Amino acid sequence: MLSRRSTLFCLLTGFAGSALAQPAYRDVSSISLPLPATEMRSMDAEMGDADGDGDLDIFVAMEFSKNLLLINQGDGTFTDGSDRFPDPVHDSEDIALGDFDADGDLDAIFVAEDDRTDLYYRNDGNGHFGIAPLPTAEISNGIAHGDVDGDGDEDIVTANAGSNAVWLNDSGKFTHATAALPAKDFVSQDVQLGDLDGDGDLDLVEANEGANRILINDGHGEFTVLPDALSDNPIRETRQATLGDIDDDGDLDVVFGNVFFGFSRRQGDHGLAAGYANRVFLNQGDATFTAGAAFPGESIQSAHIDLVDLDRDGDLDVLATTILELREPGTGRVRAFLNDGSGRFSDGTDERFPETFRGNGFDVAVGDVNGDGKPDLYLANRIGDDRLILAE
């Protein structure tokens, strides 16, 4: 069912008939993606202009396979440009895209888990990449980037097994800020940077195998844990966090995507019955959060969750993958939960997404790949084919 705001939008634009008749996205995977984008273990995908031609290309982190670069032909069809990357194969998990060496083009950093070998791809300006030294060697599951120390360049934060790490950037060379983060002995699956307390610097959200945490930046890149920042925050297995203003009050809220993988089972829990549903937390303006309204789809677990205006009504909706079984080919459908503008969500999956937008999705990259001003979606599947759907 359309939300009240979405219904008004459809009436004003004449979009209602087509939205009700068929999904608002169409699957173009078979005609727009090259064969190397299929049947591989994709862990993360990010969109950015690799070759400087003004359109969005797709970077894909692969689990013990060569990382993938899909080059956009300008119309949302892609060719395999993976030969633009050097050859090494590692256990790549997550990607950060940014101009890390401040030379005007887009670089990429891929962090690795099992083999602890991160890759820093520096762009030559023409969309070809060489590997630059990166002094990292943690078991890393995630990476975030932004100017954490206020000096104008792109620093990185890695989500690790054990202590997370801040790496400060100096013209493309990174040094470990050893005192930046408090020590911990549990696993972080994801980190996200955003100004949570409204003081102008970037704070940090940790998505953990354990209690999730909010860390506050002192303005110089040193972080402290804000105790009790998340109300009702029991130990659970969170795979990802995403930030955005869900309730339209001017601050950043957070949504956590929770799963029931190895950690949960080792704790002797019983999956979703033990509280492993996805969760919404609303910011009170000072980086303290209260639990949001009950989230639909409590029977699903999500390795990826994102905030995107899927129905183009001006507020942020939730996009969530569905993981049915980690070790088998996935059939879990990607879900669309539509915001009514106040942070309450209804299930709009059938209304928005085609049936084929499914799998063991570990990430969804969002961006306008065909230049029509609408958010298109690329699904990175850990097992099964990656998918590309275009907004109608």
Tab-separated table of C-alpha atoms in Angstrom:
chain	number	residue	atom	x	y	z
A	1	MET	CA	0.000	0.000	0.000
A	2	LEU	CA	1.247	3.494	-0.790
A	3	SER	CA	1.983	5.801	2.111
A	4	ARG	CA	-0.137	8.942	2.437
A	5	ARG	CA	2.717	11.100	1.158
A	6	SER	CA	3.453	8.705	-1.702
A	7	THR	CA	-0.212	8.707	-2.704
A	8	LEU	CA	-0.251	12.492	-2.868
A	9	PHE	CA	2.953	12.431	-4.914
A	10	CYS	CA	1.420	9.968	-7.373
A	11	LEU	CA	-1.740	12.022	-7.754
A	12	LEU	CA	0.235	15.165	-8.469
A	13	THR	CA	2.595	13.538	-10.950
A	14	GLY	CA	0.320	11.011	-12.634
A	15	PHE	CA	2.664	8.231	-11.489
A	16	ALA	CA	0.076	6.263	-9.511
A	17	GLY	CA	-1.234	4.098	-12.327
A	18	SER	CA	2.158	2.748	-13.390
A	19	ALA	CA	3.312	2.349	-9.780
A	20	LEU	CA	0.296	0.226	-8.918
A	21	ALA	CA	0.452	-1.771	-12.141
A	22	GLN	CA	4.100	-2.821	-11.972
A	23	PRO	CA	7.231	-2.355	-9.856
A	24	ALA	CA	8.913	1.035	-10.058
A	25	TYR	CA	12.252	-0.611	-10.935
A	26	ARG	CA	13.060	-2.944	-13.824
A	27	ASP	CA	15.725	-5.631	-13.906
A	28	VAL	CA	18.273	-5.039	-16.690
A	29	SER	CA	20.965	-7.427	-15.412
A	30	SER	CA	20.944	-9.718	-18.432
A	31	ILE	CA	21.376	-6.897	-20.941
A	32	SER	CA	23.447	-4.376	-18.979
A	33	LEU	CA	26.025	-6.398	-17.022
A	34	PRO	CA	28.973	-8.292	-18.519
A	35	LEU	CA	29.366	-11.979	-17.721
A	36	PRO	CA	32.236	-11.457	-15.235
A	37	ALA	CA	29.720	-9.737	-12.941
A	38	THR	CA	27.917	-13.039	-12.351
A	39	GLU	CA	28.536	-16.217	-10.379
A	40	MET	CA	31.163	-14.647	-8.121
A	41	ARG	CA	31.319	-13.861	-4.413
A	42	SER	CA	30.581	-10.180	-4.263
A	43	MET	CA	30.914	-8.657	-0.790
A	44	ASP	CA	30.481	-4.922	-1.408
A	45	ALA	CA	29.755	-2.535	-4.277
A	46	GLU	CA	30.241	1.223	-4.590
A	47	MET	CA	29.490	3.621	-7.434
A	48	GLY	CA	31.869	6.344	-8.561
A	49	ASP	CA	33.358	7.894	-11.688
A	50	ALA	CA	36.519	5.843	-12.148
A	51	ASP	CA	37.495	7.123	-15.601
A	52	GLY	CA	36.460	10.772	-15.315
A	53	ASP	CA	33.869	10.697	-18.106
A	54	GLY	CA	31.014	11.989	-15.964
A	55	ASP	CA	29.037	8.797	-15.347
A	56	LEU	CA	29.031	6.286	-12.480
A	57	ASP	CA	31.102	3.123	-12.733
A	58	ILE	CA	30.813	0.241	-10.241
A	59	PHE	CA	33.561	-1.096	-7.972
A	60	VAL	CA	32.936	-4.566	-6.513
A	61	ALA	CA	34.892	-6.185	-3.649
A	62	MET	CA	35.297	-9.922	-4.193
A	63	GLU	CA	35.884	-12.670	-1.641
A	64	PHE	CA	39.118	-14.390	-2.726
A	65	SER	CA	38.544	-13.442	-6.378
A	66	LYS	CA	39.887	-10.583	-8.452
A	67	ASN	CA	38.137	-7.351	-7.561
A	68	LEU	CA	35.762	-6.110	-10.203
A	69	LEU	CA	35.455	-2.771	-11.989
A	70	LEU	CA	32.447	-2.254	-14.264
A	71	ILE	CA	32.820	0.635	-16.707
A	72	ASN	CA	29.656	2.531	-17.571
A	73	GLN	CA	29.080	3.235	-21.256
A	74	GLY	CA	27.093	6.332	-20.319
A	75	ASP	CA	23.648	4.766	-20.593
A	76	GLY	CA	23.697	2.320	-17.670
A	77	THR	CA	25.231	-0.567	-19.606
A	78	PHE	CA	28.609	-1.833	-18.412
A	79	THR	CA	31.735	-3.493	-19.736
A	80	ASP	CA	34.285	-5.387	-17.684
A	81	GLY	CA	37.155	-3.028	-16.821
A	82	SER	CA	38.757	-5.212	-14.170
A	83	ASP	CA	42.026	-5.269	-16.116
A	84	ARG	CA	42.444	-1.658	-14.931
A	85	PHE	CA	43.189	-3.104	-11.477
A	86	PRO	CA	46.448	-4.899	-10.653
A	87	ASP	CA	46.191	-8.674	-10.377
A	88	PRO	CA	46.356	-9.636	-6.663
A	89	VAL	CA	43.499	-11.644	-5.163
A	90	HIS	CA	42.629	-11.169	-1.498
A	91	ASP	CA	39.671	-11.560	0.859
A	92	SER	CA	38.231	-8.137	0.045
A	93	GLU	CA	35.228	-7.158	2.178
A	94	ASP	CA	34.426	-3.448	1.837
A	95	ILE	CA	35.310	-0.394	-0.266
A	96	ALA	CA	35.931	3.307	0.308
A	97	LEU	CA	35.986	5.641	-2.718
A	98	GLY	CA	37.561	9.087	-2.494
A	99	ASP	CA	40.284	11.353	-3.784
A	100	PHE	CA	42.724	10.191	-1.134
A	101	ASP	CA	45.855	11.663	-2.761
A	102	ALA	CA	44.148	14.989	-3.623
A	103	ASP	CA	45.061	14.855	-7.322
A	104	GLY	CA	41.528	15.331	-8.634
A	105	ASP	CA	40.525	11.754	-9.495
A	106	LEU	CA	38.807	8.891	-7.673
A	107	ASP	CA	40.895	6.374	-5.745
A	108	ALA	CA	39.707	3.217	-3.983
A	109	ILE	CA	40.624	1.352	-0.805
A	110	PHE	CA	39.520	-2.278	-0.372
A	111	VAL	CA	39.828	-3.761	3.128
A	112	ALA	CA	40.336	-7.495	3.663
A	113	GLU	CA	39.320	-9.919	6.382
A	114	ASP	CA	40.947	-13.356	6.478
A	115	ASP	CA	44.278	-12.597	4.779
A	116	ARG	CA	44.638	-9.086	6.304
A	117	THR	CA	45.830	-7.567	3.025
A	118	ASP	CA	44.153	-4.266	2.201
A	119	LEU	CA	44.481	-2.733	-1.274
A	120	TYR	CA	44.941	0.987	-1.926
A	121	TYR	CA	44.253	1.595	-5.618
A	122	ARG	CA	45.520	4.998	-6.805
A	123	ASN	CA	43.977	6.312	-9.998
A	124	ASP	CA	46.329	7.512	-12.744
A	125	GLY	CA	43.725	10.034	-13.882
A	126	ASN	CA	42.505	7.915	-16.777
A	127	GLY	CA	40.734	5.215	-14.803
A	128	HIS	CA	43.682	2.823	-14.471
A	129	PHE	CA	44.955	1.946	-11.011
A	130	GLY	CA	48.238	1.109	-9.346
A	131	ILE	CA	48.683	-0.203	-5.817
A	132	ALA	CA	50.113	2.234	-3.276
A	133	PRO	CA	51.465	1.168	0.131
A	134	LEU	CA	48.915	0.981	2.937
A	135	PRO	CA	50.262	0.154	6.421
A	136	THR	CA	47.177	-1.744	7.581
A	137	ALA	CA	47.140	-5.393	8.634
A	138	GLU	CA	43.980	-5.955	10.678
A	139	ILE	CA	41.156	-8.419	10.201
A	140	SER	CA	38.858	-5.823	8.663
A	141	ASN	CA	35.189	-6.123	7.745
A	142	GLY	CA	34.326	-2.519	6.934
A	143	ILE	CA	35.715	0.924	6.158
A	144	ALA	CA	34.429	4.497	6.371
A	145	HIS	CA	36.117	7.650	5.132
A	146	GLY	CA	35.914	11.343	5.906
A	147	ASP	CA	37.882	14.226	7.395
A	148	VAL	CA	37.956	13.208	11.057
A	149	ASP	CA	40.749	15.555	12.194
A	150	GLY	CA	39.610	18.699	10.378
A	151	ASP	CA	42.643	19.162	8.143
A	152	GLY	CA	40.754	18.954	4.844
A	153	ASP	CA	41.656	15.484	3.539
A	154	GLU	CA	40.000	12.081	3.532
A	155	ASP	CA	40.948	9.908	6.512
A	156	ILE	CA	39.772	6.317	6.961
A	157	VAL	CA	38.355	4.275	9.827
A	158	THR	CA	38.412	0.467	9.654
A	159	ALA	CA	35.976	-1.910	11.380
A	160	ASN	CA	38.082	-4.740	12.767
A	161	ALA	CA	38.151	-7.870	14.853
A	162	GLY	CA	39.598	-6.350	18.001
A	163	SER	CA	40.382	-2.662	18.131
A	164	ASN	CA	39.107	-0.514	15.287
A	165	ALA	CA	41.581	1.914	13.732
A	166	VAL	CA	41.749	5.512	12.526
A	167	TRP	CA	44.255	6.173	9.753
A	168	LEU	CA	45.087	9.838	9.209
A	169	ASN	CA	45.766	10.980	5.664
A	170	ASP	CA	48.642	13.208	4.582
A	171	SER	CA	48.632	13.675	0.789
A	172	GLY	CA	47.712	10.033	0.209
A	173	LYS	CA	49.961	8.552	2.892
A	174	PHE	CA	48.259	7.066	5.948
A	175	THR	CA	49.480	6.840	9.548
A	176	HIS	CA	47.800	5.052	12.427
A	177	ALA	CA	46.329	7.414	15.025
A	178	THR	CA	47.013	5.083	17.913
A	179	ALA	CA	45.085	7.033	20.556
A	180	ALA	CA	42.090	7.889	18.377
A	181	LEU	CA	39.766	5.049	19.404
A	182	PRO	CA	39.226	3.210	22.704
A	183	ALA	CA	40.396	-0.398	22.725
A	184	LYS	CA	37.914	-3.249	22.425
A	185	ASP	CA	38.173	-7.036	22.121
A	186	PHE	CA	35.047	-7.820	20.074
A	187	VAL	CA	34.350	-7.758	16.328
A	188	SER	CA	33.027	-4.753	14.420
A	189	GLN	CA	31.346	-5.525	11.114
A	190	ASP	CA	30.797	-1.926	9.991
A	191	VAL	CA	31.580	1.684	10.883
A	192	GLN	CA	29.799	4.843	9.727
A	193	LEU	CA	30.860	8.486	10.081
A	194	GLY	CA	28.448	11.378	10.542
A	195	ASP	CA	27.873	14.472	12.673
A	196	LEU	CA	25.613	12.933	15.304
A	197	ASP	CA	25.720	15.694	17.931
A	198	GLY	CA	25.555	18.693	15.597
A	199	ASP	CA	28.916	20.213	16.522
A	200	GLY	CA	30.368	20.157	13.004
A	201	ASP	CA	32.749	17.186	13.171
A	202	LEU	CA	32.358	13.522	12.248
A	203	ASP	CA	31.309	11.099	14.965
A	204	LEU	CA	31.298	7.313	14.660
A	205	VAL	CA	28.753	4.485	14.781
A	206	GLU	CA	30.001	0.926	15.301
A	207	ALA	CA	27.949	-2.064	14.121
A	208	ASN	CA	29.227	-4.911	16.265
A	209	GLU	CA	29.031	-8.557	17.133
A	210	GLY	CA	27.919	-7.444	20.566
A	211	ALA	CA	26.447	-4.171	21.768
A	212	ASN	CA	26.577	-1.420	19.134
A	213	ARG	CA	28.318	1.812	20.139
A	214	ILE	CA	28.248	5.560	19.495
A	215	LEU	CA	31.606	7.372	19.671
A	216	ILE	CA	31.968	11.154	19.811
A	217	ASN	CA	34.754	13.057	18.039
A	218	ASP	CA	36.563	15.782	20.001
A	219	GLY	CA	37.049	17.717	16.743
A	220	HIS	CA	40.643	16.555	16.301
A	221	GLY	CA	40.031	12.916	15.405
A	222	GLU	CA	39.988	11.369	18.877
A	223	PHE	CA	36.855	9.472	19.859
A	224	THR	CA	35.230	8.510	23.165
A	225	VAL	CA	32.327	6.126	23.727
A	226	LEU	CA	29.083	7.857	24.673
A	227	PRO	CA	27.634	5.569	27.367
A	228	ASP	CA	23.987	4.574	27.057
A	229	ALA	CA	23.650	6.489	23.780
A	230	LEU	CA	21.433	3.734	22.352
A	231	SER	CA	18.391	2.844	24.419
A	232	ASP	CA	17.409	-0.839	24.437
A	233	ASN	CA	20.753	-1.980	23.033
A	234	PRO	CA	21.243	-5.659	23.949
A	235	ILE	CA	24.001	-7.803	22.518
A	236	ARG	CA	23.139	-8.881	18.989
A	237	GLU	CA	24.941	-9.504	15.713
A	238	THR	CA	24.782	-6.366	13.603
A	239	ARG	CA	26.179	-6.522	10.093
A	240	GLN	CA	25.677	-2.919	8.996
A	241	ALA	CA	24.636	0.559	10.105
A	242	THR	CA	23.292	3.375	7.951
A	243	LEU	CA	22.726	7.045	8.809
A	244	GLY	CA	20.111	9.537	7.640
A	245	ASP	CA	17.373	11.879	8.834
A	246	ILE	CA	14.438	9.481	8.981
A	247	ASP	CA	11.968	11.614	10.937
A	248	ASP	CA	12.753	14.969	9.261
A	249	ASP	CA	13.900	16.747	12.424
A	250	GLY	CA	17.303	17.836	11.119
A	251	ASP	CA	19.618	15.281	12.744
A	252	LEU	CA	21.069	11.916	11.768
A	253	ASP	CA	19.202	8.789	12.829
A	254	VAL	CA	20.577	5.251	12.530
A	255	VAL	CA	19.248	1.942	11.228
A	256	PHE	CA	20.997	-1.331	12.076
A	257	GLY	CA	20.831	-4.430	9.862
A	258	ASN	CA	21.044	-7.541	12.052
A	259	VAL	CA	21.820	-11.150	11.138
A	260	PHE	CA	21.983	-14.564	12.772
A	261	PHE	CA	25.354	-15.898	11.686
A	262	GLY	CA	28.126	-17.645	13.623
A	263	PHE	CA	28.421	-15.209	16.530
A	264	SER	CA	24.735	-15.441	17.382
A	265	ARG	CA	24.761	-19.210	17.362
A	266	ARG	CA	27.894	-19.351	19.514
A	267	GLN	CA	26.025	-17.282	22.091
A	268	GLY	CA	23.345	-19.981	22.271
A	269	ASP	CA	20.655	-17.603	21.030
A	270	HIS	CA	17.698	-18.623	18.927
A	271	GLY	CA	17.814	-16.262	16.004
A	272	LEU	CA	15.109	-13.730	15.409
A	273	ALA	CA	13.145	-14.893	18.402
A	274	ALA	CA	16.035	-13.591	20.512
A	275	GLY	CA	15.695	-10.071	19.109
A	276	TYR	CA	17.823	-10.119	15.959
A	277	ALA	CA	15.421	-8.060	13.868
A	278	ASN	CA	16.590	-4.884	12.121
A	279	ARG	CA	16.309	-1.814	14.341
A	280	VAL	CA	15.641	1.916	13.910
A	281	PHE	CA	16.998	4.458	16.410
A	282	LEU	CA	15.963	8.119	16.360
A	283	ASN	CA	18.467	10.816	17.320
A	284	GLN	CA	17.396	13.246	20.036
A	285	GLY	CA	19.773	15.844	18.581
A	286	ASP	CA	22.648	15.184	20.977
A	287	ALA	CA	23.813	11.739	19.740
A	288	THR	CA	21.539	9.891	22.155
A	289	PHE	CA	18.966	7.654	20.506
A	290	THR	CA	15.584	6.192	21.323
A	291	ALA	CA	14.138	3.126	19.634
A	292	GLY	CA	11.953	3.993	16.667
A	293	ALA	CA	8.584	2.540	15.742
A	294	ALA	CA	8.310	-1.201	15.255
A	295	PHE	CA	10.035	-2.121	12.024
A	296	PRO	CA	8.186	-4.250	9.444
A	297	GLY	CA	9.760	-7.480	8.299
A	298	GLU	CA	10.810	-8.702	11.731
A	299	SER	CA	11.194	-12.215	10.343
A	300	ILE	CA	14.071	-11.206	8.051
A	301	GLN	CA	17.780	-10.731	8.672
A	302	SER	CA	19.770	-8.234	6.657
A	303	ALA	CA	23.466	-8.204	5.841
A	304	HIS	CA	22.930	-4.848	4.140
A	305	ILE	CA	20.614	-1.985	4.976
A	306	ASP	CA	20.450	1.465	3.414
A	307	LEU	CA	18.413	4.661	3.373
A	308	VAL	CA	17.194	5.697	-0.094
A	309	ASP	CA	14.197	7.681	-1.316
A	310	LEU	CA	12.751	4.711	-3.194
A	311	ASP	CA	9.329	6.240	-3.895
A	312	ARG	CA	10.730	9.726	-4.615
A	313	ASP	CA	8.398	11.481	-2.159
A	314	GLY	CA	11.154	13.425	-0.397
A	315	ASP	CA	11.846	11.220	2.623
A	316	LEU	CA	14.248	8.344	3.252
A	317	ASP	CA	12.973	4.796	2.874
A	318	VAL	CA	14.753	1.635	4.017
A	319	LEU	CA	16.271	-0.835	1.576
A	320	ALA	CA	17.115	-4.171	3.210
A	321	THR	CA	18.563	-7.394	1.805
A	322	THR	CA	17.216	-10.703	3.060
A	323	ILE	CA	19.662	-13.435	3.999
A	324	LEU	CA	17.998	-16.852	4.075
A	325	GLU	CA	21.036	-19.095	4.375
A	326	LEU	CA	24.679	-18.043	4.372
A	327	ARG	CA	26.163	-21.137	2.731
A	328	GLU	CA	23.621	-21.879	-0.001
A	329	PRO	CA	22.560	-20.019	-3.149
A	330	GLY	CA	20.335	-17.235	-1.924
A	331	THR	CA	16.741	-16.587	-2.817
A	332	GLY	CA	16.087	-13.840	-0.284
A	333	ARG	CA	14.258	-10.894	-1.811
A	334	VAL	CA	15.564	-7.338	-1.361
A	335	ARG	CA	12.917	-5.440	0.575
A	336	ALA	CA	11.600	-1.869	0.316
A	337	PHE	CA	10.167	-0.329	3.486
A	338	LEU	CA	8.506	2.986	2.727
A	339	ASN	CA	8.658	5.922	5.146
A	340	ASP	CA	5.509	7.931	5.871
A	341	GLY	CA	7.708	10.973	6.573
A	342	SER	CA	7.793	10.566	10.343
A	343	GLY	CA	9.937	7.436	10.617
A	344	ARG	CA	7.165	4.851	10.395
A	345	PHE	CA	7.556	2.249	7.686
A	346	SER	CA	5.313	-0.007	5.614
A	347	ASP	CA	6.330	-2.834	3.305
A	348	GLY	CA	6.410	-1.572	-0.292
A	349	THR	CA	8.499	-4.370	-1.808
A	350	ASP	CA	5.935	-5.558	-4.348
A	351	GLU	CA	5.190	-1.968	-5.320
A	352	ARG	CA	8.838	-1.023	-5.883
A	353	PHE	CA	11.001	-4.033	-6.795
A	354	PRO	CA	10.779	-6.806	-9.406
A	355	GLU	CA	10.703	-10.410	-8.185
A	356	THR	CA	14.177	-11.015	-9.617
A	357	PHE	CA	15.837	-8.508	-7.253
A	358	ARG	CA	16.948	-11.159	-4.781
A	359	GLY	CA	19.838	-13.307	-3.552
A	360	ASN	CA	22.318	-13.523	-0.688
A	361	GLY	CA	22.797	-9.777	-0.890
A	362	PHE	CA	25.727	-8.411	1.078
A	363	ASP	CA	25.522	-4.886	-0.333
A	364	VAL	CA	23.485	-2.603	-2.587
A	365	ALA	CA	25.151	0.308	-4.367
A	366	VAL	CA	22.921	3.294	-5.124
A	367	GLY	CA	23.376	5.874	-7.884
A	368	ASP	CA	22.061	7.253	-11.161
A	369	VAL	CA	23.836	5.087	-13.728
A	370	ASN	CA	21.805	6.075	-16.811
A	371	GLY	CA	21.622	9.829	-16.271
A	372	ASP	CA	17.867	10.194	-15.746
A	373	GLY	CA	18.142	11.662	-12.254
A	374	LYS	CA	16.701	8.603	-10.459
A	375	PRO	CA	18.444	6.243	-8.008
A	376	ASP	CA	19.387	2.933	-9.642
A	377	LEU	CA	20.437	-0.120	-7.589
A	378	TYR	CA	23.228	-2.710	-7.962
A	379	LEU	CA	22.970	-5.814	-5.756
A	380	ALA	CA	26.240	-7.492	-4.734
A	381	ASN	CA	25.480	-11.170	-4.079
A	382	ARG	CA	27.836	-13.258	-1.992
A	383	ILE	CA	26.405	-16.336	-3.670
A	384	GLY	CA	24.627	-16.062	-7.008
A	385	ASP	CA	24.400	-13.440	-9.727
A	386	ASP	CA	24.762	-9.736	-9.081
A	387	ARG	CA	21.750	-7.732	-10.201
A	388	LEU	CA	21.177	-4.253	-11.653
A	389	ILE	CA	17.752	-2.613	-11.559
A	390	LEU	CA	16.916	0.783	-13.029
A	391	ALA	CA	14.368	3.229	-11.649
A	392	GLU	CA	11.437	3.835	-13.983
